[in-house]
């Protein structure tokens, strides 16, 4: 197990969102967490990436309590990209990506050829080399999201946690970002954990799905195991038909409403 | 493709170095003006004579006992306020933040006035010690208040709110006190207008260690502030300790602003306007923004002071007044020319 939540209790202030949850992420897999709004999936991801300290239980990174590892050391092992992050105005793509090298720098060693190389590779992999000098706020939503992922790549970890990397993107850009995620997994066997809203894309791009409701894991397994009509009803209170995606062969959820 | 960035990054560094040299040149020019221009203009050759081999001529005395300390204090205070302003705007992610936002200015004013009324302090050096102490206490108080209710340290919003509240409270107390004591009123009025004139060499030695310590902390804070400018979650992801970074930033702003305002009075307008100028050349990288802000702050303060010396002969206009008069319309123009900066 690369990353493990053991009996974690999570919340903000007095509000408990997740209580007594267990979850394991195996090395070299793409895991996607799904569930209705407010079920605690982003909260769980934030805890896995030590952005949120559990009020009970532990998160284990490679078997070690993440709270006992220096935060800069953690930053060299895992990268967590929060949902819709914001950058200061005028920041260029290259500058943003270069900031991903922060955990590898110290006050006496600010910028090295390793950093230079990592930034070049990250820009290249996300197809942003030609836009490197452009300010972030001049880019389209899809390009901007790629720039943030590029920063995450420059951080150089093989464990990536992405919180809704496709929010606010149109379908074509959603597919583009998820293809990129899959490439990252294929190239270096990176372990990736994502939160996604679109069930069909989740089924297509993940090895494992984790379905959550009210702060608990309802089901976990392959997309075929998890995405059943019964489970969708249980998790989303939604009647649906699950058919086979004619393109990918993965489950395809078709909702049933009262009109049409 | 990799080569594109490999070429462009050094280019950028080159451009930034050029600006650094250019701004240093502007500051040197401001220093020369500050030494030679005044009620009695001193030619460059005489000024050089006074600096290298003084023989006690009139211009030697003017330069060594008046203009030199005045210029040195202007440089120190300008650097301090410029850097503190850039730190403050970076930490609060608020382009309208000034270094006084943490209650530092009002803390200094309150302590100085209180020391006159209750302890009978009369010497300038004495006021300044109290001003420094007041600035430090107010800032620590604001930081502590800002932590209440915040998770894992104060947030920009709680800091700004606490700073505004503490400033208003201290200002009310100070106003009440000066109404009761004429001598305190005189000192307070003089201090509030902001000036670097007639402070003497002792004052410079008095505030120098605080400004040096503040600048050191500011430099240590620069890369952490870069991480923080991407939001707290991203900064945490990058392995930055948020609470520690904020604490170092607040300590730096407090030392720099406290020392500057205790010695020169309320000049925090410099800290508001300078980072906007510096940001235009440095971009968003605080490792460059902070030095640029320091250089521009020092040059601006000296130039404002020089203008104040010649604009209303035979008298002088305090630099604080000059900067506010010239700065306000300039700031409006700056804001109008571009949409407001998002930090």
Coordinates of C-alpha atoms in Angstrom, one line a residue:
Chain A
X1 CA 0.0 0.0 0.0
X2 CA 1.4 3.4 -1.0
X3 CA -1.2 5.4 0.9
X4 CA -3.6 4.3 3.6
X5 CA -6.2 5.9 5.7
X6 CA -6.7 4.1 8.9
X7 CA -9.9 4.8 10.9
X8 CA -9.6 8.5 10.1
X9 CA -12.0 11.1 11.5
X10 CA -12.1 14.3 9.5
X11 CA -13.9 17.6 9.7
X12 CA -13.6 21.3 9.9
X13 CA -13.9 22.8 13.4
X14 CA -16.8 21.0 15.2
X15 CA -18.3 19.7 12.0
X16 CA -17.4 16.0 11.5
X17 CA -17.5 15.0 7.8
X18 CA -15.8 11.6 7.8
X19 CA -15.7 9.3 10.8
X20 CA -13.9 6.0 11.1
X21 CA -13.0 5.6 7.4
X22 CA -10.5 3.0 6.1
X23 CA -9.0 3.2 2.6
X24 CA -5.9 1.8 0.9
X25 CA -4.3 2.9 -2.3
X26 CA -2.1 0.3 -4.0
X27 CA 1.1 1.3 -5.8
X28 CA 0.8 1.8 -9.5
X29 CA -2.9 2.2 -9.7
X30 CA -5.3 4.9 -10.8
X31 CA -8.0 5.2 -8.1
X32 CA -10.9 7.5 -8.5
X33 CA -13.2 8.6 -5.6
X34 CA -16.8 9.2 -6.6
X35 CA -19.9 10.3 -4.6
X36 CA -22.5 13.0 -4.3
X37 CA -21.7 16.6 -3.4
X38 CA -20.7 16.9 0.3
X39 CA -20.0 13.2 0.8
X40 CA -16.5 14.0 2.0
X41 CA -14.5 12.9 -1.0
X42 CA -12.5 16.1 -1.3
X43 CA -12.0 16.1 2.4
X44 CA -10.6 12.6 2.3
X45 CA -8.3 13.5 -0.5
X46 CA -7.0 16.5 1.4
X47 CA -6.4 14.3 4.4
X48 CA -4.5 11.8 2.3
X49 CA -2.3 14.6 1.0
X50 CA -1.8 16.0 4.6
X51 CA -3.5 19.3 3.7
X52 CA -6.0 18.4 6.5
X53 CA -5.0 16.9 9.8
X54 CA -7.3 14.1 10.9
X55 CA -8.8 14.6 14.3
X56 CA -8.6 10.8 14.8
X57 CA -6.9 7.9 13.1
X58 CA -3.9 8.1 10.9
X59 CA -2.8 8.5 7.3
X60 CA 0.1 6.2 6.4
X61 CA 2.4 7.0 3.5
X62 CA 4.5 4.0 2.5
X63 CA 3.6 2.5 5.8
X64 CA 4.8 5.4 7.9
X65 CA 2.6 7.9 9.7
X66 CA 2.4 10.9 7.4
X67 CA 2.2 13.3 10.4
X68 CA 5.6 12.2 11.6
X69 CA 7.3 12.9 8.3
X70 CA 8.6 16.4 7.7
X71 CA 6.2 18.2 5.4
X72 CA 9.0 19.1 2.9
X73 CA 10.0 15.4 2.8
X74 CA 6.3 14.5 2.1
X75 CA 6.4 17.0 -0.8
X76 CA 9.2 15.0 -2.4
X77 CA 7.1 11.8 -2.2
X78 CA 3.6 12.9 -3.0
X79 CA 1.9 15.8 -4.8
X80 CA -1.6 16.9 -4.1
X81 CA -3.3 19.4 -6.4
X82 CA -6.3 21.1 -4.8
X83 CA -9.5 21.9 -6.5
X84 CA -9.5 25.1 -8.7
X85 CA -6.3 26.7 -7.3
X86 CA -5.6 30.3 -8.1
X87 CA -2.4 32.1 -9.0
X88 CA -1.4 35.7 -8.7
X89 CA -2.0 37.8 -11.8
X90 CA 0.7 37.9 -14.4
X91 CA 2.4 34.7 -13.3
X92 CA 3.7 32.9 -16.4
X93 CA 3.3 29.2 -17.1
X94 CA 7.1 28.7 -16.7
X95 CA 7.1 30.5 -13.4
X96 CA 4.2 28.5 -12.1
X97 CA 5.8 25.2 -13.2
X98 CA 9.1 26.3 -11.7
X99 CA 7.4 26.7 -8.3
X100 CA 6.8 23.0 -8.3
X101 CA 10.5 22.6 -7.6
X102 CA 10.1 24.4 -4.3
X103 CA 10.4 21.2 -2.2
X104 CA 13.8 20.5 -3.8
X105 CA 15.2 23.9 -3.0
X106 CA 16.8 25.3 0.1
X107 CA 17.7 28.9 1.0
X108 CA 21.3 28.3 -0.1
X109 CA 20.5 26.3 -3.2
X110 CA 17.7 28.1 -5.1
X111 CA 17.8 26.8 -8.7
X112 CA 19.8 23.8 -10.1
X113 CA 20.1 22.1 -13.5
X114 CA 17.9 19.3 -12.1
X115 CA 15.2 21.9 -11.6
X116 CA 15.7 23.3 -15.1
X117 CA 15.4 19.8 -16.5
X118 CA 12.3 18.9 -14.5
X119 CA 10.5 22.0 -15.6
X120 CA 11.4 21.4 -19.2
X121 CA 10.1 17.8 -19.1
X122 CA 6.9 18.8 -17.2
X123 CA 6.1 21.5 -19.8
X124 CA 6.8 19.1 -22.6
X125 CA 4.6 16.3 -21.2
X126 CA 1.7 18.6 -20.8
X127 CA 2.3 20.1 -24.3
X128 CA 2.8 23.6 -22.9
X129 CA 6.4 24.3 -24.0
X130 CA 5.2 26.9 -26.6
X131 CA 3.1 28.7 -24.0
X132 CA 5.7 28.7 -21.3
X133 CA 6.2 32.5 -21.4
X134 CA 2.4 33.3 -21.5
X135 CA 0.7 34.6 -18.3
X136 CA -1.6 32.0 -16.8
X137 CA -4.6 34.3 -17.0
X138 CA -4.4 34.5 -20.8
X139 CA -4.8 30.8 -21.2
X140 CA -8.0 28.8 -21.7
X141 CA -9.4 26.8 -18.9
X142 CA -8.1 23.5 -20.2
X143 CA -4.6 25.0 -20.8
X144 CA -4.6 26.5 -17.3
X145 CA -5.5 23.1 -15.8
X146 CA -2.7 21.5 -17.8
X147 CA -0.3 24.2 -16.4
X148 CA -1.3 23.3 -12.8
X149 CA -0.8 19.6 -13.6
X150 CA 2.5 20.5 -15.2
X151 CA 3.5 22.2 -11.9
X152 CA 2.5 19.0 -10.1
X153 CA 4.7 17.0 -12.5
X154 CA 7.7 19.3 -11.9
X155 CA 7.4 18.4 -8.3
X156 CA 8.7 15.0 -9.5
X157 CA 6.8 12.6 -7.3
X158 CA 5.4 9.3 -8.5
X159 CA 2.3 9.7 -6.3
X160 CA -0.3 12.2 -7.4
X161 CA -3.5 13.3 -5.8
X162 CA -5.8 15.4 -8.0
X163 CA -9.0 17.0 -6.6
X164 CA -11.5 17.3 -9.5
X165 CA -8.9 18.1 -12.2
X166 CA -11.7 18.5 -14.7
X167 CA -14.0 21.0 -12.9
X168 CA -15.2 23.8 -15.2
X169 CA -13.8 22.1 -18.3
X170 CA -15.9 21.2 -21.3
X171 CA -16.1 17.6 -22.4
X172 CA -13.2 17.8 -24.9
X173 CA -10.9 19.3 -22.3
X174 CA -12.1 16.9 -19.6
X175 CA -11.1 14.0 -21.9
X176 CA -7.8 15.8 -22.7
X177 CA -6.9 16.1 -19.0
X178 CA -7.8 12.5 -18.2
X179 CA -5.9 11.2 -21.2
X180 CA -2.9 13.1 -19.8
X181 CA -3.4 11.5 -16.4
X182 CA -3.6 8.1 -18.0
X183 CA -0.3 8.9 -19.9
X184 CA 1.4 9.9 -16.7
X185 CA 0.3 6.5 -15.2
X186 CA 1.4 4.6 -18.3
X187 CA 4.8 6.3 -18.6
X188 CA 6.2 5.9 -15.2
X189 CA 3.7 3.7 -13.4
X190 CA 2.7 6.7 -11.2
X191 CA 0.2 6.1 -8.5
X192 CA -2.7 8.4 -9.0
X193 CA -5.8 9.2 -6.8
X194 CA -8.5 11.5 -8.2
X195 CA -11.8 12.9 -7.2
X196 CA -14.2 13.0 -10.2
X197 CA -17.8 13.9 -10.7
X198 CA -18.4 12.3 -14.1
X199 CA -19.1 8.6 -13.4
X200 CA -18.6 7.5 -17.0
X201 CA -15.3 9.2 -17.4
X202 CA -14.3 7.8 -13.9
X203 CA -15.1 4.3 -15.1
X204 CA -13.2 4.8 -18.3
X205 CA -10.0 6.2 -16.8
X206 CA -9.7 4.5 -13.4
X207 CA -8.4 1.1 -12.4
X208 CA -10.3 1.3 -9.1
X209 CA -13.3 3.2 -8.0
X210 CA -14.2 4.2 -4.5
X211 CA -17.8 5.2 -3.9
X212 CA -18.6 7.4 -0.9
X213 CA -21.7 8.6 0.8
X214 CA -22.1 10.5 4.0
X215 CA -18.5 10.2 4.9
X216 CA -18.2 6.5 4.5
X217 CA -16.9 4.2 1.7
X218 CA -19.9 2.3 0.3
X219 CA -18.1 0.2 -2.3
X220 CA -14.6 -0.1 -3.7
X221 CA -13.3 -2.2 -6.6
X222 CA -13.0 -2.2 -10.3
X223 CA -15.4 0.0 -12.3
X224 CA -17.4 -3.1 -13.2
X225 CA -17.7 -4.2 -9.6
X226 CA -18.7 -0.8 -8.3
X227 CA -20.9 0.8 -11.0
X228 CA -24.1 -1.2 -10.7
X229 CA -27.7 0.0 -10.8
X230 CA -28.2 -0.9 -7.1
X231 CA -25.1 1.0 -6.0
X232 CA -25.9 4.1 -8.0
X233 CA -29.3 4.1 -6.3
X234 CA -27.7 3.6 -2.9
X235 CA -25.1 6.3 -3.3
X236 CA -26.8 9.0 -5.4
X237 CA -30.5 8.2 -4.8
X238 CA -30.8 7.9 -8.6
X239 CA -32.4 5.3 -10.7
X240 CA -30.3 4.4 -13.7
X241 CA -29.5 1.9 -16.4
X242 CA -25.9 0.7 -16.6
X243 CA -24.9 -0.4 -20.0
X244 CA -21.5 -1.1 -21.6
X245 CA -19.6 1.9 -23.0
X246 CA -19.5 1.1 -26.8
X247 CA -16.0 2.7 -27.0
X248 CA -14.1 1.6 -23.9
X249 CA -16.1 -1.4 -22.8
X250 CA -16.4 0.1 -19.3
X251 CA -19.8 0.6 -17.5
X252 CA -21.8 3.5 -18.7
X253 CA -24.4 5.0 -16.4
X254 CA -27.6 6.3 -18.0
X255 CA -29.8 8.2 -15.5
X256 CA -33.5 7.6 -15.5
X257 CA -35.5 10.8 -14.7
X258 CA -39.3 11.2 -14.6
X259 CA -39.4 13.2 -17.9
X260 CA -38.3 11.3 -21.0
Chain B
X1 CA 10.8 22.0 -26.9
X2 CA 12.8 21.6 -23.7
X3 CA 15.3 24.0 -25.2
X4 CA 12.8 26.8 -25.5
X5 CA 12.5 27.3 -21.7
X6 CA 16.2 26.5 -21.2
X7 CA 17.0 29.5 -23.3
X8 CA 14.3 31.8 -22.0
X9 CA 14.8 31.4 -18.3
X10 CA 18.3 32.9 -18.3
X11 CA 17.0 35.7 -20.6
X12 CA 14.5 36.5 -17.9
X13 CA 17.2 36.5 -15.2
X14 CA 19.3 38.8 -17.4
X15 CA 16.5 41.3 -17.7
X16 CA 15.9 41.2 -14.0
X17 CA 19.6 41.8 -13.3
X18 CA 19.6 44.8 -15.7
X19 CA 16.7 46.3 -13.8
X20 CA 18.5 45.7 -10.5
X21 CA 21.4 47.6 -11.8
X22 CA 19.2 50.4 -13.3
X23 CA 17.3 50.8 -10.0
X24 CA 20.5 50.9 -8.1
X25 CA 21.6 53.7 -10.4
X26 CA 18.4 55.7 -9.7
X27 CA 19.0 55.3 -6.0
X28 CA 22.6 56.6 -6.3
X29 CA 21.3 59.6 -8.2
X30 CA 18.8 60.2 -5.5
X31 CA 21.5 60.0 -2.9
X32 CA 23.6 62.6 -4.8
X33 CA 20.6 64.9 -5.0
X34 CA 19.9 64.5 -1.3
X35 CA 23.4 65.4 -0.4
X36 CA 23.8 68.4 -2.7
X37 CA 20.4 70.0 -2.8
X38 CA 18.8 72.0 0.1
X39 CA 18.5 75.4 1.7
X40 CA 22.2 75.8 0.7
X41 CA 23.1 74.0 -2.5
X42 CA 26.5 72.3 -2.3
X43 CA 28.4 71.7 -5.6
X44 CA 29.5 68.2 -6.2
X45 CA 33.2 68.9 -5.8
X46 CA 32.5 70.5 -2.3
X47 CA 30.4 67.5 -1.4
X48 CA 33.2 65.1 -2.4
X49 CA 35.5 67.2 -0.4
X50 CA 33.3 67.0 2.7
X51 CA 33.0 63.2 2.4
X52 CA 36.6 62.4 1.8
X53 CA 38.8 65.1 3.5
X54 CA 36.6 67.5 5.6
X55 CA 38.4 70.6 6.8
X56 CA 35.6 72.2 8.7
X57 CA 34.2 74.5 6.0
X58 CA 30.6 75.5 6.1
X59 CA 29.6 73.0 3.5
X60 CA 31.6 70.3 5.2
X61 CA 29.6 70.8 8.4
X62 CA 26.3 71.0 6.6
X63 CA 27.0 67.7 4.7
X64 CA 28.5 65.7 7.5
X65 CA 26.2 66.7 10.3
X66 CA 22.9 67.3 8.5
X67 CA 22.7 65.9 5.0
X68 CA 24.6 62.7 5.5
X69 CA 22.5 61.4 8.5
X70 CA 19.3 62.6 6.8
X71 CA 20.2 60.7 3.6
X72 CA 21.3 57.6 5.5
X73 CA 18.0 57.5 7.5
X74 CA 16.1 58.1 4.3
X75 CA 17.8 55.1 2.6
X76 CA 17.2 52.9 5.6
X77 CA 13.6 53.9 6.1
X78 CA 12.8 53.7 2.4
X79 CA 14.2 50.2 2.1
X80 CA 12.4 49.1 5.2
X81 CA 9.0 50.4 4.2
X82 CA 9.3 49.3 0.6
X83 CA 10.2 45.7 1.6
X84 CA 7.6 45.7 4.4
X85 CA 4.9 46.8 2.0
X86 CA 5.8 44.1 -0.5
X87 CA 5.7 41.5 2.3
X88 CA 2.5 42.8 3.7
X89 CA 0.7 42.7 0.3
X90 CA 2.1 39.3 -0.4
X91 CA 1.0 37.8 2.9
X92 CA -2.5 39.3 2.8
X93 CA -2.9 38.8 -0.9
X94 CA -4.3 42.3 -0.8
X95 CA -3.0 45.0 -3.2
X96 CA -4.2 47.7 -0.9
X97 CA -2.4 46.4 2.2
X98 CA 0.2 48.7 3.7
X99 CA 2.8 47.9 6.4
X100 CA 0.7 49.7 8.9
X101 CA -2.1 47.1 8.6
X102 CA -0.7 45.1 11.5
X103 CA -1.3 48.0 13.9
X104 CA 2.4 48.8 13.9
X105 CA 2.1 52.5 13.1
X106 CA -0.7 53.1 15.7
X107 CA 1.2 51.0 18.2
X108 CA 4.3 53.1 17.8
X109 CA 2.3 56.4 18.1
X110 CA 0.4 55.2 21.2
X111 CA 3.6 54.1 23.0
X112 CA 5.4 57.3 22.2
X113 CA 2.5 59.5 23.4
X114 CA 2.0 57.4 26.5
X115 CA 5.7 57.6 27.4
X116 CA 5.6 61.4 27.2
X117 CA 2.5 61.7 29.3
X118 CA 3.1 59.0 31.9
X119 CA 6.9 58.7 32.0
X120 CA 7.9 62.2 31.0
X121 CA 10.1 61.1 28.2
X122 CA 11.7 64.1 26.5
X123 CA 14.6 62.9 24.3
X124 CA 14.2 61.8 20.7
X125 CA 16.1 58.5 21.4
X126 CA 13.7 57.8 24.3
X127 CA 10.6 58.3 22.1
X128 CA 12.0 56.0 19.5
X129 CA 12.6 53.1 22.0
X130 CA 9.0 53.4 23.1
X131 CA 7.9 53.6 19.5
X132 CA 9.7 50.4 18.7
X133 CA 8.3 48.7 21.7
X134 CA 4.8 49.8 20.9
X135 CA 5.1 48.6 17.3
X136 CA 6.3 45.2 18.4
X137 CA 3.6 44.8 21.1
X138 CA 0.8 45.9 18.8
X139 CA 1.9 43.5 16.1
X140 CA 2.2 40.6 18.4
X141 CA -1.3 41.4 19.7
X142 CA -2.7 41.6 16.2
X143 CA -1.1 38.2 15.3
X144 CA -2.5 36.6 18.5
X145 CA -6.0 38.0 17.8
X146 CA -5.7 36.9 14.2
X147 CA -5.1 33.3 15.4
X148 CA -8.3 33.2 17.4
X149 CA -10.7 31.0 15.5
X150 CA -8.2 30.4 12.7
X151 CA -7.1 26.8 12.0
X152 CA -3.4 26.4 11.9
X153 CA -2.4 30.0 12.3
X154 CA -4.0 33.3 11.2
X155 CA -5.4 33.8 7.8
X156 CA -4.9 37.0 5.7
X157 CA -8.5 38.0 6.5
X158 CA -8.3 37.5 10.2
X159 CA -4.9 39.4 10.3
X160 CA -6.4 42.3 8.4
X161 CA -9.5 42.5 10.6
X162 CA -7.5 42.2 13.8
X163 CA -5.0 44.8 12.5
X164 CA -7.8 47.3 11.6
X165 CA -9.5 46.8 15.0
X166 CA -6.4 47.2 17.0
X167 CA -5.3 50.3 15.0
X168 CA -8.6 51.9 15.5
X169 CA -8.6 51.2 19.2
X170 CA -5.0 52.5 19.7
X171 CA -5.7 55.6 17.5
X172 CA -8.7 56.4 19.7
X173 CA -6.6 56.1 22.9
X174 CA -3.8 58.2 21.3
X175 CA -6.2 60.9 20.2
X176 CA -7.7 61.1 23.7
X177 CA -4.3 61.3 25.3
X178 CA -2.9 64.1 23.1
X179 CA -6.0 66.2 23.8
X180 CA -5.1 66.2 27.5
X181 CA -1.4 67.0 27.1
X182 CA -0.1 69.9 25.0
X183 CA 3.5 68.7 24.9
X184 CA 2.5 65.3 23.7
X185 CA 0.3 66.9 21.1
X186 CA 3.3 68.8 19.7
X187 CA 5.4 65.7 19.5
X188 CA 2.6 63.7 18.0
X189 CA 1.7 66.2 15.3
X190 CA 5.4 66.5 14.3
X191 CA 5.8 62.7 14.3
X192 CA 2.6 62.1 12.4
X193 CA 3.6 64.2 9.4
X194 CA 6.6 62.0 8.8
X195 CA 10.1 63.4 8.3
X196 CA 13.7 62.2 8.1
X197 CA 15.2 65.7 8.9
X198 CA 17.2 66.5 12.1
X199 CA 17.2 63.0 13.5
X200 CA 21.0 62.7 14.0
X201 CA 23.4 59.8 13.7
X202 CA 22.3 58.2 17.0
X203 CA 18.9 57.5 15.7
X204 CA 20.4 55.7 12.7
X205 CA 22.5 53.4 14.9
X206 CA 19.4 52.9 17.1
X207 CA 17.2 51.6 14.3
X208 CA 19.8 49.9 12.2
X209 CA 19.9 46.5 14.0
X210 CA 16.1 46.2 13.8
X211 CA 16.1 47.0 10.1
X212 CA 19.0 44.6 9.4
X213 CA 17.2 41.8 11.3
X214 CA 14.0 42.6 9.5
X215 CA 15.7 42.5 6.1
X216 CA 17.3 39.2 6.9
X217 CA 13.9 37.7 7.8
X218 CA 12.4 39.2 4.7
X219 CA 15.0 37.4 2.5
X220 CA 14.4 34.1 4.3
X221 CA 10.7 34.7 3.7
X222 CA 10.8 35.3 0.0
X223 CA 10.6 31.8 -1.5
X224 CA 8.0 30.7 1.1
X225 CA 5.9 33.7 0.1
X226 CA 6.1 32.6 -3.5
X227 CA 4.7 29.3 -2.5
X228 CA 2.0 31.0 -0.4
X229 CA 0.9 33.2 -3.2
X230 CA -0.5 30.0 -4.9
X231 CA -2.9 29.5 -2.0
X232 CA -2.4 27.8 1.3
X233 CA -3.3 24.3 0.0
X234 CA -0.8 24.5 -2.8
X235 CA 1.9 25.9 -0.4
X236 CA 1.2 23.1 2.0
X237 CA 1.5 20.6 -0.9
X238 CA 4.9 22.1 -1.7
X239 CA 6.1 21.4 1.8
X240 CA 5.8 24.9 3.2
X241 CA 5.1 25.4 6.8
X242 CA 2.3 28.0 6.6
X243 CA 2.2 29.1 10.2
X244 CA 6.0 29.5 10.4
X245 CA 6.1 31.4 7.1
X246 CA 3.4 33.8 8.3
X247 CA 5.1 34.3 11.6
X248 CA 8.5 35.1 10.0
X249 CA 6.7 37.5 7.6
X250 CA 4.9 39.3 10.4
X251 CA 8.1 39.5 12.4
X252 CA 9.9 41.0 9.5
X253 CA 7.1 43.5 8.7
X254 CA 7.0 44.5 12.4
X255 CA 10.8 45.0 12.7
X256 CA 11.0 47.0 9.5
X257 CA 7.9 49.1 9.9
X258 CA 8.4 49.6 13.6
X259 CA 11.9 50.9 13.2
X260 CA 11.0 53.1 10.3
X261 CA 7.9 54.7 11.7
X262 CA 9.5 55.1 15.2
X263 CA 12.4 57.0 13.6
X264 CA 10.6 58.9 10.9
X265 CA 6.9 59.0 11.7
X266 CA 4.0 57.8 9.7
X267 CA 5.3 57.2 6.2
X268 CA 3.4 54.0 5.4
X269 CA 2.2 55.4 2.2
X270 CA 5.5 54.4 0.7
X271 CA 4.9 50.8 1.6
X272 CA 1.5 50.9 -0.2
X273 CA 2.7 52.4 -3.4
X274 CA 6.2 51.0 -3.9
X275 CA 5.3 47.3 -4.3
X276 CA 3.0 48.3 -7.2
X277 CA 5.9 49.9 -9.0
X278 CA 8.3 47.1 -8.2
X279 CA 5.9 44.4 -9.3
X280 CA 5.8 45.9 -12.8
X281 CA 9.4 45.1 -13.3
X282 CA 9.8 42.0 -11.2
X283 CA 6.6 40.2 -11.8
X284 CA 5.3 38.0 -9.0
X285 CA 8.6 36.5 -7.8
X286 CA 9.2 37.7 -4.3
X287 CA 12.9 36.9 -4.5
X288 CA 13.1 39.9 -6.9
X289 CA 10.1 41.9 -5.8
X290 CA 11.6 42.4 -2.3
X291 CA 15.0 43.9 -3.4
X292 CA 13.3 46.0 -6.1
X293 CA 10.8 47.3 -3.5
X294 CA 13.7 48.2 -1.2
X295 CA 15.6 50.1 -3.9
X296 CA 12.5 51.9 -5.2
X297 CA 11.4 52.7 -1.6
X298 CA 14.7 54.3 -0.7
X299 CA 14.9 56.3 -4.0
X300 CA 11.3 57.5 -3.7
X301 CA 11.7 58.6 0.0
X302 CA 14.9 60.5 -0.8
X303 CA 13.5 62.2 -3.9
X304 CA 10.3 63.2 -2.0
X305 CA 12.5 64.6 0.8
X306 CA 14.6 66.6 -1.8
X307 CA 11.4 68.0 -3.3
X308 CA 10.2 69.0 0.1
X309 CA 13.4 71.0 0.7
X310 CA 13.1 73.2 -2.4
X311 CA 9.4 73.5 -2.9
X312 CA 8.6 76.0 -0.2
X313 CA 11.6 78.2 0.6
X314 CA 12.8 79.3 3.0
X315 CA 10.9 76.6 4.9
X316 CA 10.7 72.9 4.2
X317 CA 7.8 70.5 3.6
X318 CA 8.0 67.2 5.5
X319 CA 8.6 64.2 3.2
X320 CA 5.5 62.5 4.5
X321 CA 3.4 65.4 3.3
X322 CA 5.2 65.6 -0.1
X323 CA 4.7 61.9 -0.6
X324 CA 1.1 62.0 0.2
X325 CA 0.5 65.0 -2.1
X326 CA 2.4 63.6 -5.0
X327 CA 1.6 60.0 -4.3
X328 CA -2.1 60.1 -4.1
X329 CA -2.8 61.2 -7.7
X330 CA 0.0 59.0 -8.9
X331 CA -1.6 56.0 -7.1
X332 CA -5.0 56.8 -8.6
X333 CA -3.3 56.9 -12.1
X334 CA -1.6 53.6 -11.4
X335 CA -4.9 51.9 -10.5
X336 CA -6.7 53.5 -13.4
X337 CA -4.2 52.4 -16.0
X338 CA -4.6 48.8 -15.2
X339 CA -7.3 46.6 -13.7
X340 CA -6.5 46.1 -10.0
X341 CA -3.8 43.6 -9.4
X342 CA -4.9 40.2 -8.1
X343 CA -2.4 38.8 -5.7

